[in-house]
């Protein structure tokens, strides 16, 4: 026996959450769907395939004041940023929830990033299962699915007249105390799953093609707009700068891309990735080679946003197929 939330009871429940917590949910904004703070339930977009941008900004803001430094009573005063309220992130898809879990690996490993950890600890994920995956989705390649609840606190599975409620964690169960729920025996609606791509030899193929001319040729198309990094739920490169704000110094962290010219420039001006091909290779090598070597999973969740938004049609699905073909990785024999 499961729990059921009627469609007409969803927005009142969310409105109640918004009164005591920061509610971030998808909104329709000038033809896009973006995760933004919500003050009234009627602002929430419910009919969409996936958001235009990933919701990673909730824990990894595009521009983030880490701390301020100033003078007070003749002493130097450092004031770190603090997060006081819980945030409920509503409407996150399974791929983006997995993106947060992947980003946890570098940011919550020792030494822990305190600013990221604060936001993550005060975050509750209320996911919405996919009903119609986009043609550019390939989440099943990485062991996910449109109805995967494994990285959520709560997952809502849409039906014709409401939502089957899967409370995954204790935080999620606590959040449902104010919801009007009933018992149900019905199961989730069937959903077409994207066909998984073959990636059995991907990491080894990336290693074997590291010096290939393929990357320079691919980079000839790239205009280094960085949109792939900004829409991606697992890209987390950043830059840090200090700014004067009315006599106080603010240390600000901002999103950056490893494809930026000068991202790896060293003191004295030497840049080990001065060429476009090396910088483009870095993006894919980090996701498909370095990250799995360091942490285990590939740093891609198959959301397809980079495929949709790339102005020169560089498709990570094609890149994964190309490197495995170029590497000609032989089949790995099964152990007896």
mmCIF file of C-alpha atoms in Angstrom:
data_model
loop_
_atom_site.group_PDB
_atom_site.id
_atom_site.type_symbol
_atom_site.label_atom_id
_atom_site.label_comp_id
_atom_site.label_asym_id
_atom_site.label_seq_id
_atom_site.Cartn_x
_atom_site.Cartn_y
_atom_site.Cartn_z
ATOM 1 C CA UNK A 1 0.000 0.000 0.000
ATOM 2 C CA UNK A 2 1.448 3.337 -1.080
ATOM 3 C CA UNK A 3 0.652 7.002 -0.509
ATOM 4 C CA UNK A 4 -1.231 9.257 -2.907
ATOM 5 C CA UNK A 5 -1.418 13.047 -3.222
ATOM 6 C CA UNK A 6 -4.326 14.460 -5.214
ATOM 7 C CA UNK A 7 -3.444 16.990 -7.898
ATOM 8 C CA UNK A 8 -5.518 19.696 -6.221
ATOM 9 C CA UNK A 9 -3.669 19.153 -2.933
ATOM 10 C CA UNK A 10 -0.162 19.612 -4.365
ATOM 11 C CA UNK A 11 0.033 23.412 -4.525
ATOM 12 C CA UNK A 12 -1.501 23.974 -1.057
ATOM 13 C CA UNK A 13 1.130 21.627 0.382
ATOM 14 C CA UNK A 14 3.928 23.471 -1.415
ATOM 15 C CA UNK A 15 2.481 26.821 -0.355
ATOM 16 C CA UNK A 16 2.677 25.677 3.249
ATOM 17 C CA UNK A 17 6.313 24.683 2.792
ATOM 18 C CA UNK A 18 7.118 28.098 1.316
ATOM 19 C CA UNK A 19 5.904 29.809 4.491
ATOM 20 C CA UNK A 20 8.608 28.249 6.674
ATOM 21 C CA UNK A 21 11.359 27.334 4.195
ATOM 22 C CA UNK A 22 12.914 28.609 1.009
ATOM 23 C CA UNK A 23 11.020 26.888 -1.803
ATOM 24 C CA UNK A 24 12.852 26.623 -5.125
ATOM 25 C CA UNK A 25 10.845 25.210 -8.005
ATOM 26 C CA UNK A 26 10.604 25.334 -11.812
ATOM 27 C CA UNK A 27 9.093 28.495 -13.311
ATOM 28 C CA UNK A 28 8.277 29.359 -16.903
ATOM 29 C CA UNK A 29 10.423 32.390 -17.782
ATOM 30 C CA UNK A 30 10.441 33.804 -21.331
ATOM 31 C CA UNK A 31 10.193 30.440 -23.042
ATOM 32 C CA UNK A 32 12.527 28.670 -20.615
ATOM 33 C CA UNK A 33 11.944 26.624 -17.475
ATOM 34 C CA UNK A 34 14.242 27.765 -14.656
ATOM 35 C CA UNK A 35 14.531 26.814 -10.993
ATOM 36 C CA UNK A 36 13.849 29.949 -8.949
ATOM 37 C CA UNK A 37 12.636 30.887 -5.452
ATOM 38 C CA UNK A 38 8.861 30.652 -5.221
ATOM 39 C CA UNK A 39 6.590 32.731 -3.006
ATOM 40 C CA UNK A 40 3.268 31.371 -4.283
ATOM 41 C CA UNK A 41 2.417 27.896 -5.531
ATOM 42 C CA UNK A 42 0.704 29.251 -8.650
ATOM 43 C CA UNK A 43 4.121 30.312 -9.994
ATOM 44 C CA UNK A 44 5.288 26.706 -10.320
ATOM 45 C CA UNK A 45 5.539 25.116 -13.767
ATOM 46 C CA UNK A 46 4.359 21.503 -13.742
ATOM 47 C CA UNK A 47 4.127 20.709 -17.453
ATOM 48 C CA UNK A 48 7.673 20.471 -18.797
ATOM 49 C CA UNK A 49 10.126 17.813 -19.959
ATOM 50 C CA UNK A 50 13.142 19.152 -18.080
ATOM 51 C CA UNK A 51 14.382 22.539 -16.953
ATOM 52 C CA UNK A 52 16.512 24.616 -19.317
ATOM 53 C CA UNK A 53 19.288 24.835 -16.709
ATOM 54 C CA UNK A 54 20.161 22.326 -14.036
ATOM 55 C CA UNK A 55 19.260 23.283 -10.454
ATOM 56 C CA UNK A 56 22.888 23.013 -9.277
ATOM 57 C CA UNK A 57 22.851 26.746 -8.520
ATOM 58 C CA UNK A 58 20.901 25.960 -5.341
ATOM 59 C CA UNK A 59 24.061 24.503 -3.773
ATOM 60 C CA UNK A 60 26.674 25.970 -6.125
ATOM 61 C CA UNK A 61 25.563 29.534 -6.978
ATOM 62 C CA UNK A 62 26.809 31.134 -10.187
ATOM 63 C CA UNK A 63 28.049 34.027 -8.029
ATOM 64 C CA UNK A 64 28.595 33.374 -4.342
ATOM 65 C CA UNK A 65 29.968 35.682 -1.622
ATOM 66 C CA UNK A 66 32.004 33.328 0.567
ATOM 67 C CA UNK A 67 32.941 35.868 3.233
ATOM 68 C CA UNK A 68 33.607 39.552 3.799
ATOM 69 C CA UNK A 69 36.581 41.200 5.506
ATOM 70 C CA UNK A 70 36.603 44.646 7.072
ATOM 71 C CA UNK A 71 37.706 46.717 10.064
ATOM 72 C CA UNK A 72 35.628 46.988 13.243
ATOM 73 C CA UNK A 73 36.761 48.681 16.443
ATOM 74 C CA UNK A 74 40.317 48.738 15.148
ATOM 75 C CA UNK A 75 40.331 44.999 14.494
ATOM 76 C CA UNK A 76 40.141 42.973 11.306
ATOM 77 C CA UNK A 77 36.751 41.257 11.097
ATOM 78 C CA UNK A 78 36.043 38.258 8.879
ATOM 79 C CA UNK A 79 32.363 37.372 8.444
ATOM 80 C CA UNK A 80 31.683 34.060 6.668
ATOM 81 C CA UNK A 81 28.472 33.522 4.759
ATOM 82 C CA UNK A 82 25.859 31.479 6.610
ATOM 83 C CA UNK A 83 22.785 29.586 5.450
ATOM 84 C CA UNK A 84 19.994 29.726 8.012
ATOM 85 C CA UNK A 85 16.861 28.383 6.328
ATOM 86 C CA UNK A 86 16.177 24.963 4.904
ATOM 87 C CA UNK A 87 15.659 24.872 1.154
ATOM 88 C CA UNK A 88 13.098 22.624 -0.495
ATOM 89 C CA UNK A 89 14.019 21.952 -4.109
ATOM 90 C CA UNK A 90 10.807 20.849 -5.806
ATOM 91 C CA UNK A 91 10.497 19.309 -9.258
ATOM 92 C CA UNK A 92 14.049 18.055 -9.668
ATOM 93 C CA UNK A 93 14.385 15.204 -12.160
ATOM 94 C CA UNK A 94 16.255 11.970 -11.345
ATOM 95 C CA UNK A 95 19.177 12.945 -13.594
ATOM 96 C CA UNK A 96 19.704 16.237 -11.768
ATOM 97 C CA UNK A 97 19.423 14.588 -8.360
ATOM 98 C CA UNK A 98 22.184 12.210 -9.441
ATOM 99 C CA UNK A 99 24.139 15.266 -10.618
ATOM 100 C CA UNK A 100 24.082 16.639 -7.069
ATOM 101 C CA UNK A 101 25.214 13.296 -5.694
ATOM 102 C CA UNK A 102 28.128 13.286 -8.143
ATOM 103 C CA UNK A 103 29.070 16.860 -7.204
ATOM 104 C CA UNK A 104 29.010 15.811 -3.546
ATOM 105 C CA UNK A 105 31.995 13.545 -4.185
ATOM 106 C CA UNK A 106 34.628 16.279 -4.692
ATOM 107 C CA UNK A 107 32.984 18.956 -2.531
ATOM 108 C CA UNK A 108 32.219 16.804 0.511
ATOM 109 C CA UNK A 109 35.423 14.774 0.399
ATOM 110 C CA UNK A 110 38.224 15.811 2.746
ATOM 111 C CA UNK A 111 38.890 18.688 2.883
ATOM 112 C CA UNK A 112 35.179 19.523 2.786
ATOM 113 C CA UNK A 113 34.009 22.696 1.066
ATOM 114 C CA UNK A 114 32.199 24.316 4.003
ATOM 115 C CA UNK A 115 30.083 26.636 1.863
ATOM 116 C CA UNK A 116 28.793 23.817 -0.337
ATOM 117 C CA UNK A 117 28.266 21.559 2.690
ATOM 118 C CA UNK A 118 26.101 24.170 4.448
ATOM 119 C CA UNK A 119 23.703 24.373 1.544
ATOM 120 C CA UNK A 120 23.662 20.626 0.939
ATOM 121 C CA UNK A 121 22.869 19.826 4.576
ATOM 122 C CA UNK A 122 19.903 22.199 4.545
ATOM 123 C CA UNK A 123 18.555 20.944 1.211
ATOM 124 C CA UNK A 124 15.538 18.657 0.791
ATOM 125 C CA UNK A 125 14.911 17.174 -2.648
ATOM 126 C CA UNK A 126 11.313 16.663 -3.754
ATOM 127 C CA UNK A 127 11.645 15.100 -7.168
ATOM 128 C CA UNK A 128 9.195 14.721 -10.019
ATOM 129 C CA UNK A 129 9.454 11.584 -12.140
ATOM 130 C CA UNK A 130 9.704 12.044 -15.894
ATOM 131 C CA UNK A 131 6.622 11.143 -17.922
ATOM 132 C CA UNK A 132 8.066 11.736 -21.386
ATOM 133 C CA UNK A 133 11.870 11.778 -21.664
ATOM 134 C CA UNK A 134 13.311 14.015 -24.370
ATOM 135 C CA UNK A 135 14.928 12.482 -27.485
ATOM 136 C CA UNK A 136 18.238 13.891 -26.206
ATOM 137 C CA UNK A 137 17.964 12.134 -22.819
ATOM 138 C CA UNK A 138 20.259 9.165 -22.229
ATOM 139 C CA UNK A 139 20.123 8.753 -18.445
ATOM 140 C CA UNK A 140 19.748 4.969 -18.678
ATOM 141 C CA UNK A 141 23.317 4.838 -20.003
ATOM 142 C CA UNK A 142 24.474 5.610 -16.459
ATOM 143 C CA UNK A 143 22.118 3.312 -14.576
ATOM 144 C CA UNK A 144 19.366 5.875 -14.060
ATOM 145 C CA UNK A 145 15.762 5.984 -15.215
ATOM 146 C CA UNK A 146 12.810 8.385 -15.523
ATOM 147 C CA UNK A 147 11.338 7.124 -12.224
ATOM 148 C CA UNK A 148 14.548 6.637 -10.224
ATOM 149 C CA UNK A 149 14.089 7.720 -6.597
ATOM 150 C CA UNK A 150 17.482 6.665 -5.246
ATOM 151 C CA UNK A 151 18.947 10.185 -4.890
ATOM 152 C CA UNK A 152 15.766 11.918 -3.664
ATOM 153 C CA UNK A 153 14.176 12.616 -0.311
ATOM 154 C CA UNK A 154 10.736 12.360 -1.929
ATOM 155 C CA UNK A 155 9.787 11.345 -5.456
ATOM 156 C CA UNK A 156 6.374 12.161 -6.914
ATOM 157 C CA UNK A 157 5.198 9.907 -9.731
ATOM 158 C CA UNK A 158 2.457 11.607 -11.796
ATOM 159 C CA UNK A 159 -0.847 9.894 -12.559
ATOM 160 C CA UNK A 160 -3.952 11.227 -14.303
ATOM 161 C CA UNK A 161 -5.380 12.772 -11.141
ATOM 162 C CA UNK A 162 -2.443 13.163 -8.791
ATOM 163 C CA UNK A 163 0.864 11.740 -7.634
ATOM 164 C CA UNK A 164 2.064 8.509 -6.106
ATOM 165 C CA UNK A 165 4.368 9.570 -3.264
ATOM 166 C CA UNK A 166 7.610 7.731 -2.585
ATOM 167 C CA UNK A 167 9.126 9.010 0.679
ATOM 168 C CA UNK A 168 12.731 7.841 0.479
ATOM 169 C CA UNK A 169 14.416 9.409 3.525
ATOM 170 C CA UNK A 170 13.475 10.518 7.019
ATOM 171 C CA UNK A 171 13.798 14.148 5.888
ATOM 172 C CA UNK A 172 11.297 13.420 3.157
ATOM 173 C CA UNK A 173 8.870 11.698 5.516
ATOM 174 C CA UNK A 174 9.017 14.679 7.858
ATOM 175 C CA UNK A 175 8.214 17.058 5.021
ATOM 176 C CA UNK A 176 5.003 15.139 4.237
ATOM 177 C CA UNK A 177 3.464 15.798 7.649
ATOM 178 C CA UNK A 178 1.587 18.786 6.267
ATOM 179 C CA UNK A 179 0.411 17.042 3.097
ATOM 180 C CA UNK A 180 -3.078 15.619 2.539
ATOM 181 C CA UNK A 181 -2.322 12.005 1.674
ATOM 182 C CA UNK A 182 -4.390 8.892 1.136
ATOM 183 C CA UNK A 183 -3.523 5.246 0.666
ATOM 184 C CA UNK A 184 -3.393 3.704 -2.797
ATOM 185 C CA UNK A 185 -2.624 0.372 -4.394
ATOM 186 C CA UNK A 186 -2.017 1.719 -7.879
ATOM 187 C CA UNK A 187 1.438 1.696 -9.411
ATOM 188 C CA UNK A 188 3.264 4.306 -11.497
ATOM 189 C CA UNK A 189 2.315 4.867 -15.122
ATOM 190 C CA UNK A 190 4.557 3.119 -17.662
ATOM 191 C CA UNK A 191 7.212 5.391 -19.168
ATOM 192 C CA UNK A 192 9.374 4.827 -22.223
ATOM 193 C CA UNK A 193 12.998 4.492 -21.126
ATOM 194 C CA UNK A 194 15.754 5.911 -23.356
ATOM 195 C CA UNK A 195 17.914 3.257 -24.976
ATOM 196 C CA UNK A 196 21.229 3.015 -23.077
ATOM 197 C CA UNK A 197 24.404 3.741 -25.022
ATOM 198 C CA UNK A 198 27.339 1.296 -24.992
ATOM 199 C CA UNK A 199 30.035 2.642 -22.654
ATOM 200 C CA UNK A 200 31.614 -0.557 -21.341
ATOM 201 C CA UNK A 201 35.086 0.441 -22.554
ATOM 202 C CA UNK A 202 34.688 4.216 -22.355
ATOM 203 C CA UNK A 203 37.282 4.968 -19.665
ATOM 204 C CA UNK A 204 39.935 2.837 -21.362
ATOM 205 C CA UNK A 205 39.039 4.365 -24.733
ATOM 206 C CA UNK A 206 39.518 7.865 -23.325
ATOM 207 C CA UNK A 207 42.939 6.834 -22.071
ATOM 208 C CA UNK A 208 43.962 5.371 -25.438
ATOM 209 C CA UNK A 209 42.767 8.363 -27.481
ATOM 210 C CA UNK A 210 44.271 10.992 -25.187
ATOM 211 C CA UNK A 211 46.869 12.074 -27.779
ATOM 212 C CA UNK A 212 44.601 11.617 -30.818
ATOM 213 C CA UNK A 213 44.169 14.366 -33.428
ATOM 214 C CA UNK A 214 40.436 13.859 -32.929
ATOM 215 C CA UNK A 215 40.340 16.501 -30.190
ATOM 216 C CA UNK A 216 41.939 19.212 -32.328
ATOM 217 C CA UNK A 217 39.551 18.506 -35.187
ATOM 218 C CA UNK A 218 36.564 18.590 -32.861
ATOM 219 C CA UNK A 219 37.806 21.850 -31.336
ATOM 220 C CA UNK A 220 37.773 23.491 -34.775
ATOM 221 C CA UNK A 221 33.978 23.556 -34.421
ATOM 222 C CA UNK A 222 33.943 24.765 -30.815
ATOM 223 C CA UNK A 223 33.481 28.511 -30.257
ATOM 224 C CA UNK A 224 34.161 28.218 -26.489
ATOM 225 C CA UNK A 225 30.914 29.832 -25.423
ATOM 226 C CA UNK A 226 30.978 27.582 -22.313
ATOM 227 C CA UNK A 227 27.231 26.956 -22.481
ATOM 228 C CA UNK A 228 27.881 23.222 -22.071
ATOM 229 C CA UNK A 229 29.511 23.831 -18.691
ATOM 230 C CA UNK A 230 26.883 26.264 -17.470
ATOM 231 C CA UNK A 231 23.877 24.040 -18.255
ATOM 232 C CA UNK A 232 25.584 20.862 -17.012
ATOM 233 C CA UNK A 233 24.516 19.469 -13.616
ATOM 234 C CA UNK A 234 27.984 18.031 -12.908
ATOM 235 C CA UNK A 235 30.374 20.801 -14.042
ATOM 236 C CA UNK A 236 31.772 22.549 -10.976
ATOM 237 C CA UNK A 237 34.850 24.552 -12.039
ATOM 238 C CA UNK A 238 35.082 27.996 -10.456
ATOM 239 C CA UNK A 239 37.171 31.132 -10.102
ATOM 240 C CA UNK A 240 37.684 33.197 -6.941
ATOM 241 C CA UNK A 241 38.295 36.940 -6.782
ATOM 242 C CA UNK A 242 38.288 39.680 -4.155
ATOM 243 C CA UNK A 243 36.279 42.881 -4.647
ATOM 244 C CA UNK A 244 36.020 46.111 -2.679
ATOM 245 C CA UNK A 245 32.440 46.847 -1.632
ATOM 246 C CA UNK A 246 32.154 50.132 0.269
ATOM 247 C CA UNK A 247 35.293 49.572 2.282
ATOM 248 C CA UNK A 248 34.774 45.869 2.878
ATOM 249 C CA UNK A 249 36.441 43.147 0.843
ATOM 250 C CA UNK A 250 34.179 40.435 -0.553
ATOM 251 C CA UNK A 251 35.627 37.116 -1.616
ATOM 252 C CA UNK A 252 33.425 35.902 -4.455
ATOM 253 C CA UNK A 253 33.323 32.505 -6.127
ATOM 254 C CA UNK A 254 31.921 32.392 -9.654
ATOM 255 C CA UNK A 255 31.281 29.676 -12.195
ATOM 256 C CA UNK A 256 34.095 29.091 -14.653
ATOM 257 C CA UNK A 257 34.821 26.601 -17.422
ATOM 258 C CA UNK A 258 37.932 24.482 -17.854
ATOM 259 C CA UNK A 259 37.681 25.435 -21.538
ATOM 260 C CA UNK A 260 38.383 29.099 -20.810
ATOM 261 C CA UNK A 261 41.576 30.472 -22.272
ATOM 262 C CA UNK A 262 43.854 31.027 -19.304
ATOM 263 C CA UNK A 263 41.972 28.754 -16.900
ATOM 264 C CA UNK A 264 45.201 26.820 -16.291
ATOM 265 C CA UNK A 265 47.621 29.721 -16.898
ATOM 266 C CA UNK A 266 50.449 29.647 -14.352
ATOM 267 C CA UNK A 267 52.585 32.359 -12.807
ATOM 268 C CA UNK A 268 54.975 33.632 -15.457
ATOM 269 C CA UNK A 269 52.381 33.218 -18.198
ATOM 270 C CA UNK A 270 52.893 29.548 -19.107
ATOM 271 C CA UNK A 271 49.640 27.798 -20.045
ATOM 272 C CA UNK A 272 49.727 23.988 -20.350
ATOM 273 C CA UNK A 273 46.429 24.111 -22.270
ATOM 274 C CA UNK A 274 47.006 27.040 -24.572
ATOM 275 C CA UNK A 275 45.467 25.265 -27.580
ATOM 276 C CA UNK A 276 41.722 24.889 -28.109
ATOM 277 C CA UNK A 277 42.005 21.161 -28.674
ATOM 278 C CA UNK A 278 43.648 20.616 -25.296
ATOM 279 C CA UNK A 279 40.960 22.609 -23.518
ATOM 280 C CA UNK A 280 38.124 20.792 -25.270
ATOM 281 C CA UNK A 281 39.753 17.462 -24.496
ATOM 282 C CA UNK A 282 39.946 18.482 -20.850
ATOM 283 C CA UNK A 283 36.163 18.822 -20.625
ATOM 284 C CA UNK A 284 35.564 15.285 -21.843
ATOM 285 C CA UNK A 285 38.608 13.780 -20.125
ATOM 286 C CA UNK A 286 37.507 15.169 -16.781
ATOM 287 C CA UNK A 287 34.020 13.715 -17.113
ATOM 288 C CA UNK A 288 34.868 10.402 -18.731
ATOM 289 C CA UNK A 289 38.399 9.597 -17.500
ATOM 290 C CA UNK A 290 39.726 11.580 -14.530
ATOM 291 C CA UNK A 291 36.516 11.659 -12.490
ATOM 292 C CA UNK A 292 35.809 7.913 -12.685
ATOM 293 C CA UNK A 293 39.462 7.221 -11.891
ATOM 294 C CA UNK A 294 39.231 9.375 -8.764
ATOM 295 C CA UNK A 295 35.667 8.827 -7.551
ATOM 296 C CA UNK A 296 34.122 5.892 -9.440
ATOM 297 C CA UNK A 297 31.185 7.137 -11.535
ATOM 298 C CA UNK A 298 31.395 8.950 -14.853
ATOM 299 C CA UNK A 299 30.624 12.660 -14.350
ATOM 300 C CA UNK A 300 27.667 12.671 -16.724
ATOM 301 C CA UNK A 301 24.018 11.887 -15.977
ATOM 302 C CA UNK A 302 22.618 11.879 -19.508
ATOM 303 C CA UNK A 303 20.358 14.924 -19.143
ATOM 304 C CA UNK A 304 21.166 15.984 -22.720
ATOM 305 C CA UNK A 305 21.284 19.725 -22.025
ATOM 306 C CA UNK A 306 24.711 20.188 -23.612
ATOM 307 C CA UNK A 307 23.383 18.409 -26.717
ATOM 308 C CA UNK A 308 20.394 20.746 -26.901
ATOM 309 C CA UNK A 309 22.231 24.008 -26.268
ATOM 310 C CA UNK A 310 25.543 23.591 -28.114
ATOM 311 C CA UNK A 311 25.445 26.094 -31.025
ATOM 312 C CA UNK A 312 27.839 23.996 -33.141
ATOM 313 C CA UNK A 313 26.222 20.608 -32.437
ATOM 314 C CA UNK A 314 29.003 18.944 -30.471
ATOM 315 C CA UNK A 315 27.197 15.911 -29.071
ATOM 316 C CA UNK A 316 28.677 14.053 -26.095
ATOM 317 C CA UNK A 317 26.879 10.890 -27.211
ATOM 318 C CA UNK A 318 28.775 11.016 -30.509
ATOM 319 C CA UNK A 319 32.040 11.768 -28.693
ATOM 320 C CA UNK A 320 31.647 8.687 -26.499
ATOM 321 C CA UNK A 321 30.967 6.544 -29.567
ATOM 322 C CA UNK A 322 33.847 8.108 -31.526
ATOM 323 C CA UNK A 323 36.528 7.536 -28.892
ATOM 324 C CA UNK A 324 35.494 3.911 -28.381
ATOM 325 C CA UNK A 325 35.623 3.356 -32.132
ATOM 326 C CA UNK A 326 38.974 5.129 -32.518
ATOM 327 C CA UNK A 327 40.493 3.273 -29.585
ATOM 328 C CA UNK A 328 39.422 -0.101 -30.984
ATOM 329 C CA UNK A 329 39.262 -1.435 -27.456
ATOM 330 C CA UNK A 330 39.065 -5.233 -27.559
ATOM 331 C CA UNK A 331 36.395 -7.048 -25.625
ATOM 332 C CA UNK A 332 37.445 -7.726 -22.048
ATOM 333 C CA UNK A 333 37.242 -11.488 -21.396
ATOM 334 C CA UNK A 334 34.903 -12.564 -18.649
ATOM 335 C CA UNK A 335 36.421 -14.087 -15.555
ATOM 336 C CA UNK A 336 35.842 -17.805 -15.133
#
